[in-house]
Every structure is written in structure tokens, then in C-alpha cells.
Phi, psi and omega in degrees: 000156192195129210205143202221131141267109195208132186290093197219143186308138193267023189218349159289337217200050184331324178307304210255334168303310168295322158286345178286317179274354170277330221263322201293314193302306188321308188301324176287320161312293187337322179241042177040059186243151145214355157249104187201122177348316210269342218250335151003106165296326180315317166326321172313330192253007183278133171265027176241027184252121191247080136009132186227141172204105152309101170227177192283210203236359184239002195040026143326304182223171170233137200262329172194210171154172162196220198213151144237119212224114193278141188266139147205208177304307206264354201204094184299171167266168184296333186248016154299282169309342164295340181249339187291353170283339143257353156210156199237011146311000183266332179299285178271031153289274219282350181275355191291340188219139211276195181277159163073022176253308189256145189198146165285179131216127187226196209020043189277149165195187189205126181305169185273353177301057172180351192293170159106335183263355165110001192265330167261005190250357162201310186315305178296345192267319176301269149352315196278312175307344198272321169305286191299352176251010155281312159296007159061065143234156174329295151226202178197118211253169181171161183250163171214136193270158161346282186316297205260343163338302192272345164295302186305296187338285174342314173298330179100048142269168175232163171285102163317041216294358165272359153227161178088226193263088185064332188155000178266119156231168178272070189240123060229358167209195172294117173120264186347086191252140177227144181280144178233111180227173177242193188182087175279172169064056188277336166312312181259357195008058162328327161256020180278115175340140173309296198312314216271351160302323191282322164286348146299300159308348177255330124347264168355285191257010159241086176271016036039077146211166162264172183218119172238150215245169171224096206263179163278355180282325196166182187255133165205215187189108168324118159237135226238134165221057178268043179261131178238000000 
């Protein structure tokens, strides 16, 4: 299998913006979510939002994808409103930094033609950190389900652990619980595992390459386009 992770301003490139949000919406029916922030169409019009999009190698289809989605004047991140209704400690968190500093990354997912490989539970998290510090910002925030908890942690996220429940809420629904962590320092990522640092930074100064990986679904082969 051969698969292009590639980055693109989501208000340049309607097209490929618009199969990213039919395919998120579907991954979200599919576990019976229908309310959820992240998945808010309104962002499309944001000119601070960057597309991670898993597509086939002809850009035909997209297979999966997520967001780094930027705080600005006009534009909260997705999980201020998910959360000030349970804790409104999130207000002062978020005052610490200024527009154009801080970005999520959300809306990730992946189809079931790719599950198994590995792509939306750490390649695309990778790919989003390698972006947001090629974009000089301060940080980067983000909810995480159970299953990738130990991945991001790897990455150098941390656990928000002063607001919800330790860093928990029940979120995008009832049963569901996401971890809400951060990711200071993006330059230098100072909490990051040695490998996965290392695959970042080569990220960083290669965003232009292929890769070839190896899951328990099978052997496959990246090819990474993240200049934005």
C-alpha cells in the first residue's frame, strides 16, 4: 500500500477540504457521534487552518486526515467550546497566549480501508506536530481517546491535568472519555521519547519524502508532502 500524507491550507483547496469533511463526518456516524465541535464545518472558512490529508498517491480519494487549527481574533480552537460547559477553567488557561500562538489538532481520523496500519494513531499525530512547529507556534493542544494516549505521551504531550477530571472528560459523548494534553516547547520538544523526536525533526527539514513502514497489517510506504 502506498499513501501520501500532505498538508494543505484548507481555504486554498476546497476540494480536497470538502472529501476531508464528508469522509470525518461518515467516521463519526459510523460510532454514532453527531455532535461534535471538531467536526463544526465552519473552520473551512478559517484562514488559519492546515489540513493533514491520507489520500490515495493520484489524490483521488482520502482515506483519512486531521487539522492543526490555529486560535485567532475570530477563531476559538474546537475544544474551548467543548469544555467551558464543564469547566470554565479553560478561560484562563487559554489567556496565557496570544492570536496566531496556539493551535489543536483535531479532527483526526482514518477509513477502515487503512485501519490497522497505524496511521491515524501515531503517523498523522506525528505529521501534525512536525507542522505546527514549521509554523512557529507556541503550542499545541488536542483531546486524545484512551487508545492514542500513550502514543501522544511519546510525542512530548502532557496531561492538562487542572481542568475536567485530571485532564478527563466525557467527551464528544456519554461512554466516551478524551484526555485533553499539550505540547509545549515545539521547537525543541524537550518531552519527547529520543526516536520520536528524531522522527520529527526529519520531518521538519525533510517535509518532502517517502517512507517505508511497517505494521502488523502489512508493510507500506508513505510518501509525506508537508510544506505549507
Amino acid at each position: 500500500m502506498r499513501v501520501r500524507i500532505r498538508a494543505v491550507r484548507s481555504i486554498c483547496d476546497t476540494t480536497t477540504t470538502n472529501k476531508y469533511i464528508d469522509g470525518h463526518f461518515s467516521v463519526l456516524e459510523s460510532y454514532g457521534v453527531t455532535k461534535v465541535t471538531s467536526a463544526d464545518r465552519s473552520w473551512a472558512e478559517n484562514p488559519n487552518v492546515y489540513l493533514l490529508v491520507v489520500e490515495s498517491e493520484d489524490g483521488s480519494k482520502v482515506f483519512g486526515g486531521g487539522r492543526v487549527q490555529i486560535k485567532s481574533e475570530n477563531y476559538n480552537l474546537p475544544l474551548e467550546p467543548a469544555i467551558i460547559e464543564k469547566d470554565t477553567r479553560i478561560v484562563e488557561y487559554m489567556s496565557k497566549y496570544g492570536e496566531l500562538e496556539v493551535a489543536e489538532l483535531c479532527g483526526v481520523w482514518n477509513s477502515k480501508e487503512i485501519a490497522g496500519y497505524g496511521i491515524g494513531s501515531i503517523f498523522l499525530i506525528r505529521a501534525g506536530v512536525a507542522v505546527a512547529s514549521l509554523l512557529n507556534l507556541k503550542c499545541l493542544m488536542g483531546f486524545c481517546s484512551p487508545f492514542t494516549l500513550e502514543n501522544c505521551q511519546k510525542l512530548g504531550f502532557k496531561i492538562i491535568g487542572d481542568l475536567g477530571d485530571s485532564g478527563t472528560f466525557l467527551y464528544p459523548k456519554e461512554g466516551l472519555i478524551a484526555t485533553i494534553l499539550d505540547l509545549q516547547n515545539l521547537k525543541e520538544l524537550p518531552n519527547a521519547k529520543k526516536e520520536e523526536r528524531e522522527k520529527i525533526f526529519y520531518l521538519k527539514d525533510n517535509p518532502v519524502h517517502s517512507s517505508d513502514e511497517t505494521s502488523p497489517k502489512g508493510d507500506f510506504t508513505i510518501l509525506y508532502d508537508l510544506e505549507t
